[in-house]
Amino acid sequence: MHRMTDREFESAVEEALANIPERFLEALENVAVVVEDEPDDYHFDILDEPDCRGASIRDDELLGLYDGVSLPDRADGYDGDLPDVITVFKGPHERCFGSRTELVTEIGKTVVHEIGHYFGIDDARLREMGY
């Protein structure tokens, strides 16, 4: 298991965001990307909600989660009060991936996966796409 400092992990998330094509970043509206050490009951409860698009999961570890209203669903009267939240979890990433290179690569995949949920792409399609 490779460990990163909080700053290293946050930098890897920032790098992943910087690698997203600009046209997609510009389309993100009212979305916050945050880093948490570990998921808690709130995050797991979201997975059970009927409108949950999915999450990044590997070996029963929750790597990332999109909590919000996807872009296609926003056409139905979205008022945008609270920002949608993409959460990337540090501990699960560290437990699942053995090297720094692998960890940074998988953080990037998690970020893309969760942004995909914002655009309305479900887990099955994201897995087909390699995320």
N, CA and C atoms as an extended XYZ file, in Angstrom:
393
Properties=species:S:1:pos:R:3:atomname:S:1:resname:S:1:resid:I:1 pbc="F F F"
N         0.847       -1.176        0.000 N   MET     1
C         0.000        0.000        0.000 CA  MET     1
C         0.895        1.242        0.000 C   MET     1
N         0.635        2.124       -0.938 N   HIS     2
C         1.382        3.378       -1.010 CA  HIS     2
C         0.579        4.471       -0.303 C   HIS     2
N         1.233        5.235        0.510 N   ARG     3
C         0.572        6.347        1.207 CA  ARG     3
C         1.038        7.669        0.611 C   ARG     3
N         0.096        8.612        0.567 N   MET     4
C         0.404        9.969        0.117 CA  MET     4
C         0.055       10.933        1.242 C   MET     4
N         0.750       12.041        1.270 N   THR     5
C         0.320       13.092        2.184 CA  THR     5
C        -1.000       13.660        1.649 C   THR     5
N        -1.709       14.366        2.501 N   ASP     6
C        -2.953       14.990        2.050 CA  ASP     6
C        -2.679       15.916        0.870 C   ASP     6
N        -1.603       16.668        0.947 N   ARG     7
C        -1.273       17.612       -0.129 CA  ARG     7
C        -0.958       16.882       -1.434 C   ARG     7
N        -0.236       15.774       -1.355 N   GLU     8
C         0.066       14.989       -2.558 CA  GLU     8
C        -1.220       14.454       -3.186 C   GLU     8
N        -2.121       13.972       -2.342 N   PHE     9
C        -3.374       13.425       -2.857 CA  PHE     9
C        -4.210       14.530       -3.508 C   PHE     9
N        -4.320       15.659       -2.830 N   GLU    10
C        -5.071       16.795       -3.380 CA  GLU    10
C        -4.444       17.261       -4.700 C   GLU    10
N        -3.127       17.264       -4.772 N   SER    11
C        -2.452       17.649       -6.018 CA  SER    11
C        -2.776       16.674       -7.144 C   SER    11
N        -2.867       15.378       -6.826 N   ALA    12
C        -3.224       14.379       -7.840 CA  ALA    12
C        -4.647       14.606       -8.339 C   ALA    12
N        -5.557       14.995       -7.450 N   VAL    13
C        -6.933       15.312       -7.856 CA  VAL    13
C        -6.930       16.560       -8.737 C   VAL    13
N        -6.168       17.578       -8.341 N   GLU    14
C        -6.072       18.803       -9.141 CA  GLU    14
C        -5.484       18.510      -10.520 C   GLU    14
N        -4.478       17.641      -10.566 N   GLU    15
C        -3.870       17.262      -11.838 CA  GLU    15
C        -4.894       16.533      -12.723 C   GLU    15
N        -5.680       15.665      -12.122 N   ALA    16
C        -6.716       14.956      -12.876 CA  ALA    16
C        -7.716       15.940      -13.464 C   ALA    16
N        -8.105       16.930      -12.683 N   LEU    17
C        -9.035       17.956      -13.184 CA  LEU    17
C        -8.390       18.770      -14.304 C   LEU    17
N        -7.108       19.062      -14.167 N   ALA    18
C        -6.415       19.842      -15.198 CA  ALA    18
C        -6.326       19.083      -16.516 C   ALA    18
N        -6.419       17.759      -16.454 N   ASN    19
C        -6.346       16.941      -17.669 CA  ASN    19
C        -7.700       16.735      -18.347 C   ASN    19
N        -8.764       17.213      -17.733 N   ILE    20
C       -10.092       17.129      -18.342 CA  ILE    20
C       -10.153       18.176      -19.457 C   ILE    20
N       -10.636       17.818      -20.637 N   PRO    21
C       -10.746       18.825      -21.699 CA  PRO    21
C       -11.576       20.032      -21.251 C   PRO    21
N       -11.109       21.193      -21.640 N   GLU    22
C       -11.708       22.468      -21.217 CA  GLU    22
C       -13.212       22.529      -21.490 C   GLU    22
N       -13.652       22.008      -22.624 N   ARG    23
C       -15.084       22.099      -22.950 CA  ARG    23
C       -15.944       21.368      -21.920 C   ARG    23
N       -15.402       20.303      -21.327 N   PHE    24
C       -16.159       19.587      -20.302 CA  PHE    24
C       -16.123       20.339      -18.980 C   PHE    24
N       -14.970       20.895      -18.633 N   LEU    25
C       -14.871       21.673      -17.399 CA  LEU    25
C       -15.786       22.895      -17.447 C   LEU    25
N       -15.849       23.535      -18.614 N   GLU    26
C       -16.711       24.703      -18.756 CA  GLU    26
C       -18.189       24.342      -18.605 C   GLU    26
N       -18.539       23.089      -18.909 N   ALA    27
C       -19.928       22.652      -18.804 CA  ALA    27
C       -20.326       22.310      -17.366 C   ALA    27
N       -19.348       22.146      -16.480 N   LEU    28
C       -19.658       21.859      -15.077 CA  LEU    28
C       -20.237       23.112      -14.438 C   LEU    28
N       -21.426       22.984      -13.938 N   GLU    29
C       -22.086       24.131      -13.318 CA  GLU    29
C       -22.553       23.744      -11.923 C   GLU    29
N       -22.130       24.518      -10.940 N   ASN    30
C       -22.552       24.318       -9.561 CA  ASN    30
C       -22.116       22.942       -9.048 C   ASN    30
N       -20.836       22.609       -9.274 N   VAL    31
C       -20.271       21.335       -8.845 CA  VAL    31
C       -18.980       21.606       -8.068 C   VAL    31
N       -18.880       21.014       -6.891 N   ALA    32
C       -17.667       21.114       -6.085 CA  ALA    32
C       -16.962       19.758       -6.099 C   ALA    32
N       -15.643       19.774       -6.186 N   VAL    33
C       -14.844       18.557       -6.090 CA  VAL    33
C       -14.096       18.630       -4.771 C   VAL    33
N       -14.305       17.613       -3.925 N   VAL    34
C       -13.694       17.606       -2.600 CA  VAL    34
C       -12.966       16.287       -2.364 C   VAL    34
N       -12.027       16.330       -1.428 N   VAL    35
C       -11.295       15.145       -1.007 CA  VAL    35
C       -11.672       14.862        0.436 C   VAL    35
N       -11.967       13.601        0.721 N   GLU    36
C       -12.230       13.145        2.087 CA  GLU    36
C       -11.304       11.973        2.367 C   GLU    36
N       -10.955       11.773        3.640 N   ASP    37
C       -10.111       10.630        3.997 CA  ASP    37
C       -10.854        9.314        3.783 C   ASP    37
N       -12.064        9.225        4.290 N   GLU    38
C       -12.845        7.986        4.235 CA  GLU    38
C       -14.317        8.312        4.013 C   GLU    38
N       -15.038        7.426        3.335 N   PRO    39
C       -16.482        7.603        3.236 CA  PRO    39
C       -17.124        7.313        4.590 C   PRO    39
N       -18.263        7.941        4.833 N   ASP    40
C       -18.997        7.673        6.072 CA  ASP    40
C       -20.407        7.197        5.722 C   ASP    40
N       -21.253        7.052        6.731 N   ASP    41
C       -22.609        6.546        6.506 CA  ASP    41
C       -23.376        7.394        5.497 C   ASP    41
N       -23.184        8.705        5.534 N   TYR    42
C       -23.869        9.589        4.585 CA  TYR    42
C       -23.556        9.176        3.145 C   TYR    42
N       -22.286        8.938        2.864 N   HIS    43
C       -21.879        8.579        1.498 CA  HIS    43
C       -22.470        7.238        1.078 C   HIS    43
N       -22.469        6.270        1.988 N   PHE    44
C       -23.040        4.964        1.651 CA  PHE    44
C       -24.560        5.043        1.501 C   PHE    44
N       -25.202        5.915        2.267 N   ASP    45
C       -26.654        6.099        2.133 CA  ASP    45
C       -27.018        6.628        0.747 C   ASP    45
N       -26.177        7.489        0.191 N   ILE    46
C       -26.427        8.042       -1.147 CA  ILE    46
C       -26.489        6.917       -2.180 C   ILE    46
N       -25.653        5.897       -2.001 N   LEU    47
C       -25.638        4.774       -2.943 CA  LEU    47
C       -26.973        4.042       -2.990 C   LEU    47
N       -27.735        4.101       -1.901 N   ASP    48
C       -29.029        3.421       -1.831 CA  ASP    48
C       -30.180        4.260       -2.366 C   ASP    48
N       -29.932        5.528       -2.670 N   GLU    49
C       -31.006        6.391       -3.174 CA  GLU    49
C       -31.360        5.984       -4.606 C   GLU    49
N       -32.646        6.025       -4.937 N   PRO    50
C       -33.068        5.578       -6.272 CA  PRO    50
C       -32.502        6.404       -7.423 C   PRO    50
N       -32.194        7.671       -7.190 N   ASP    51
C       -31.675        8.510       -8.274 CA  ASP    51
C       -30.144        8.570       -8.298 C   ASP    51
N       -29.487        7.734       -7.495 N   CYS    52
C       -28.026        7.689       -7.503 CA  CYS    52
C       -27.553        7.090       -8.816 C   CYS    52
N       -26.702        7.793       -9.521 N   ARG    53
C       -26.178        7.322      -10.808 CA  ARG    53
C       -25.105        6.259      -10.617 C   ARG    53
N       -24.480        6.234       -9.461 N   GLY    54
C       -23.442        5.259       -9.202 CA  GLY    54
C       -22.225        5.907       -8.582 C   GLY    54
N       -21.171        5.117       -8.477 N   ALA    55
C       -19.960        5.584       -7.817 CA  ALA    55
C       -18.780        4.770       -8.322 C   ALA    55
N       -17.590        5.218       -7.961 N   SER    56
C       -16.374        4.465       -8.274 CA  SER    56
C       -16.121        3.505       -7.123 C   SER    56
N       -16.203        2.212       -7.411 N   ILE    57
C       -16.020        1.194       -6.380 CA  ILE    57
C       -15.042        0.154       -6.905 C   ILE    57
N       -14.152       -0.272       -6.006 N   ARG    58
C       -13.217       -1.350       -6.348 CA  ARG    58
C       -12.982       -2.180       -5.094 C   ARG    58
N       -13.127       -3.478       -5.234 N   ASP    59
C       -12.905       -4.384       -4.098 CA  ASP    59
C       -13.686       -3.941       -2.863 C   ASP    59
N       -14.930       -3.584       -3.037 N   ASP    60
C       -15.807       -3.119       -1.947 CA  ASP    60
C       -15.344       -1.822       -1.296 C   ASP    60
N       -14.438       -1.117       -1.928 N   GLU    61
C       -13.986        0.187       -1.430 CA  GLU    61
C       -14.628        1.283       -2.271 C   GLU    61
N       -15.168        2.288       -1.621 N   LEU    62
C       -15.763        3.433       -2.299 CA  LEU    62
C       -14.658        4.448       -2.584 C   LEU    62
N       -14.296        4.572       -3.856 N   LEU    63
C       -13.210        5.469       -4.262 CA  LEU    63
C       -13.691        6.891       -4.516 C   LEU    63
N       -14.896        7.006       -5.063 N   GLY    64
C       -15.430        8.320       -5.395 CA  GLY    64
C       -16.940        8.263       -5.500 C   GLY    64
N       -17.562        9.427       -5.371 N   LEU    65
C       -19.019        9.494       -5.379 CA  LEU    65
C       -19.475       10.817       -5.963 C   LEU    65
N       -20.488       10.742       -6.824 N   TYR    66
C       -21.150       11.949       -7.335 CA  TYR    66
C       -22.469       12.081       -6.604 C   TYR    66
N       -22.659       13.179       -5.910 N   ASP    67
C       -23.885       13.452       -5.161 CA  ASP    67
C       -24.507       14.713       -5.747 C   ASP    67
N       -25.515       14.517       -6.596 N   GLY    68
C       -26.146       15.676       -7.192 CA  GLY    68
C       -27.143       15.312       -8.273 C   GLY    68
N       -27.484       16.307       -9.053 N   VAL    69
C       -28.445       16.180      -10.138 CA  VAL    69
C       -27.666       16.232      -11.449 C   VAL    69
N       -27.740       15.147      -12.214 N   SER    70
C       -26.984       15.097      -13.464 CA  SER    70
C       -27.485       16.148      -14.448 C   SER    70
N       -26.632       16.491      -15.372 N   LEU    71
C       -26.967       17.501      -16.369 CA  LEU    71
C       -28.273       17.185      -17.116 C   LEU    71
N       -28.485       15.936      -17.585 N   PRO    72
C       -29.753       15.654      -18.271 CA  PRO    72
C       -30.980       15.855      -17.373 C   PRO    72
N       -30.825       15.583      -16.077 N   ASP    73
C       -31.952       15.745      -15.157 CA  ASP    73
C       -32.174       17.193      -14.737 C   ASP    73
N       -31.228       18.050      -14.997 N   ARG    74
C       -31.366       19.456      -14.609 CA  ARG    74
C       -32.388       20.192      -15.469 C   ARG    74
N       -32.722       19.642      -16.592 N   ALA    75
C       -33.705       20.288      -17.472 CA  ALA    75
C       -35.090       20.303      -16.854 C   ALA    75
N       -35.310       19.483      -15.827 N   ASP    76
C       -36.622       19.364      -15.213 CA  ASP    76
C       -36.766       20.259      -13.989 C   ASP    76
N       -36.462       21.527      -14.122 N   GLY    77
C       -36.694       22.485      -13.046 CA  GLY    77
C       -35.601       22.554      -11.992 C   GLY    77
N       -34.367       22.301      -12.362 N   TYR    78
C       -33.252       22.384      -11.423 CA  TYR    78
C       -33.072       23.826      -10.970 C   TYR    78
N       -33.040       24.037       -9.640 N   ASP    79
C       -32.889       25.409       -9.145 CA  ASP    79
C       -31.469       25.710       -8.668 C   ASP    79
N       -30.615       24.699       -8.544 N   GLY    80
C       -29.204       24.923       -8.267 CA  GLY    80
C       -28.870       25.536       -6.932 C   GLY    80
N       -29.684       25.295       -5.911 N   ASP    81
C       -29.413       25.898       -4.610 CA  ASP    81
C       -28.079       25.442       -4.019 C   ASP    81
N       -27.923       24.154       -3.826 N   LEU    82
C       -26.697       23.617       -3.265 CA  LEU    82
C       -25.834       23.058       -4.390 C   LEU    82
N       -24.533       23.159       -4.260 N   PRO    83
C       -23.705       22.574       -5.325 CA  PRO    83
C       -23.746       21.046       -5.272 C   PRO    83
N       -23.652       20.426       -6.434 N   ASP    84
C       -23.420       19.001       -6.498 CA  ASP    84
C       -22.005       18.779       -5.975 C   ASP    84
N       -21.750       17.570       -5.469 N   VAL    85
C       -20.441       17.305       -4.885 CA  VAL    85
C       -19.864       16.014       -5.468 C   VAL    85
N       -18.660       16.122       -5.974 N   ILE    86
C       -17.865       14.959       -6.354 CA  ILE    86
C       -16.855       14.780       -5.235 C   ILE    86
N       -16.903       13.615       -4.572 N   THR    87
C       -15.982       13.337       -3.480 CA  THR    87
C       -15.026       12.234       -3.908 C   THR    87
N       -13.736       12.466       -3.687 N   VAL    88
C       -12.697       11.483       -3.961 CA  VAL    88
C       -12.110       11.088       -2.604 C   VAL    88
N       -12.089        9.783       -2.334 N   PHE    89
C       -11.689        9.288       -1.015 CA  PHE    89
C       -10.247        8.790       -1.020 C   PHE    89
N        -9.457        9.354       -0.123 N   LYS    90
C        -8.028        9.066       -0.054 CA  LYS    90
C        -7.728        7.656        0.461 C   LYS    90
N        -8.266        7.290        1.605 N   GLY    91
C        -7.958        5.994        2.225 CA  GLY    91
C        -8.236        4.807        1.313 C   GLY    91
N        -9.423        4.733        0.715 N   PRO    92
C        -9.700        3.609       -0.178 CA  PRO    92
C        -8.740        3.535       -1.367 C   PRO    92
N        -8.372        4.682       -1.924 N   HIS    93
C        -7.399        4.673       -3.025 CA  HIS    93
C        -6.069        4.086       -2.544 C   HIS    93
N        -5.616        4.517       -1.381 N   GLU    94
C        -4.333        4.026       -0.870 CA  GLU    94
C        -4.369        2.519       -0.615 C   GLU    94
N        -5.500        2.015       -0.134 N   ARG    95
C        -5.605        0.583        0.151 CA  ARG    95
C        -5.685       -0.265       -1.120 C   ARG    95
N        -6.228        0.303       -2.188 N   CYS    96
C        -6.454       -0.475       -3.404 CA  CYS    96
C        -5.285       -0.478       -4.378 C   CYS    96
N        -4.411        0.496       -4.296 N   PHE    97
C        -3.378        0.633       -5.322 CA  PHE    97
C        -2.001        0.708       -4.684 C   PHE    97
N        -1.053       -0.075       -5.222 N   GLY    98
C         0.215       -0.311       -4.561 CA  GLY    98
C         1.333        0.671       -4.804 C   GLY    98
N         1.317        1.372       -5.912 N   SER    99
C         2.416        2.294       -6.190 CA  SER    99
C         1.884        3.710       -6.395 C   SER    99
N         2.785        4.664       -6.310 N   ARG   100
C         2.377        6.055       -6.522 CA  ARG   100
C         1.840        6.245       -7.939 C   ARG   100
N         2.492        5.645       -8.916 N   THR   101
C         2.060        5.780      -10.303 CA  THR   101
C         0.654        5.225      -10.490 C   THR   101
N         0.424        4.039       -9.952 N   GLU   102
C        -0.901        3.428      -10.053 CA  GLU   102
C        -1.941        4.270       -9.319 C   GLU   102
N        -1.590        4.772       -8.168 N   LEU   103
C        -2.495        5.596       -7.366 CA  LEU   103
C        -2.894        6.864       -8.116 C   LEU   103
N        -1.942        7.557       -8.707 N   VAL   104
C        -2.233        8.790       -9.450 CA  VAL   104
C        -3.109        8.474      -10.667 C   VAL   104
N        -2.805        7.376      -11.356 N   THR   105
C        -3.614        6.974      -12.516 CA  THR   105
C        -5.058        6.706      -12.098 C   THR   105
N        -5.231        5.985      -11.003 N   GLU   106
C        -6.579        5.628      -10.559 CA  GLU   106
C        -7.338        6.826       -9.988 C   GLU   106
N        -6.649        7.758       -9.386 N   ILE   107
C        -7.306        8.999       -8.950 CA  ILE   107
C        -7.862        9.705      -10.177 C   ILE   107
N        -7.075        9.754      -11.243 N   GLY   108
C        -7.546       10.364      -12.491 CA  GLY   108
C        -8.777        9.672      -13.033 C   GLY   108
N        -8.782        8.337      -13.003 N   LYS   109
C        -9.946        7.591      -13.481 CA  LYS   109
C       -11.171        7.863      -12.623 C   LYS   109
N       -10.969        7.965      -11.313 N   THR   110
C       -12.093        8.244      -10.411 CA  THR   110
C       -12.691        9.613      -10.708 C   THR   110
N       -11.853       10.602      -10.892 N   VAL   111
C       -12.340       11.956      -11.194 CA  VAL   111
C       -13.148       11.944      -12.491 C   VAL   111
N       -12.625       11.313      -13.533 N   VAL   112
C       -13.345       11.240      -14.810 CA  VAL   112
C       -14.659       10.479      -14.633 C   VAL   112
N       -14.622        9.374      -13.883 N   HIS   113
C       -15.820        8.570      -13.649 CA  HIS   113
C       -16.924        9.415      -13.014 C   HIS   113
N       -16.574       10.151      -11.975 N   GLU   114
C       -17.591       10.943      -11.262 CA  GLU   114
C       -18.070       12.126      -12.100 C   GLU   114
N       -17.197       12.738      -12.867 N   ILE   115
C       -17.638       13.800      -13.781 CA  ILE   115
C       -18.562       13.201      -14.836 C   ILE   115
N       -18.289       11.970      -15.253 N   GLY   116
C       -19.183       11.282      -16.187 CA  GLY   116
C       -20.594       11.173      -15.645 C   GLY   116
N       -20.722       10.914      -14.334 N   HIS   117
C       -22.063       10.866      -13.727 CA  HIS   117
C       -22.761       12.224      -13.828 C   HIS   117
N       -22.018       13.296      -13.677 N   TYR   118
C       -22.601       14.633      -13.843 CA  TYR   118
C       -23.237       14.760      -15.230 C   TYR   118
N       -22.568       14.212      -16.238 N   PHE   119
C       -23.081       14.296      -17.607 CA  PHE   119
C       -24.143       13.244      -17.908 C   PHE   119
N       -24.509       12.442      -16.904 N   GLY   120
C       -25.595       11.480      -17.064 CA  GLY   120
C       -25.167       10.100      -17.507 C   GLY   120
N       -23.879        9.816      -17.483 N   ILE   121
C       -23.381        8.507      -17.903 CA  ILE   121
C       -23.436        7.551      -16.709 C   ILE   121
N       -24.001        6.360      -16.921 N   ASP   122
C       -24.131        5.418      -15.812 CA  ASP   122
C       -22.858        4.580      -15.645 C   ASP   122
N       -22.815        3.823      -14.538 N   ASP   123
C       -21.629        3.033      -14.204 CA  ASP   123
C       -21.253        2.045      -15.295 C   ASP   123
N       -22.245        1.355      -15.849 N   ALA   124
C       -21.942        0.338      -16.861 CA  ALA   124
C       -21.220        0.962      -18.055 C   ALA   124
N       -21.707        2.074      -18.532 N   ARG   125
C       -21.082        2.737      -19.686 CA  ARG   125
C       -19.696        3.278      -19.334 C   ARG   125
N       -19.554        3.826      -18.135 N   LEU   126
C       -18.247        4.334      -17.715 CA  LEU   126
C       -17.226        3.200      -17.625 C   LEU   126
N       -17.642        2.026      -17.144 N   ARG   127
C       -16.727        0.879      -17.102 CA  ARG   127
C       -16.332        0.465      -18.529 C   ARG   127
N       -17.297        0.472      -19.451 N   GLU   128
C       -16.995        0.145      -20.845 CA  GLU   128
C       -15.944        1.107      -21.412 C   GLU   128
N       -15.993        2.350      -20.962 N   MET   129
C       -15.085        3.381      -21.436 CA  MET   129
C       -13.719        3.318      -20.721 C   MET   129
N       -13.589        2.447      -19.750 N   GLY   130
C       -12.317        2.304      -19.037 CA  GLY   130
C       -12.204        3.103      -17.767 C   GLY   130
N       -13.351        3.596      -17.291 N   TYR   131
C       -13.345        4.394      -16.064 CA  TYR   131
C       -14.180        3.717      -14.996 C   TYR   131
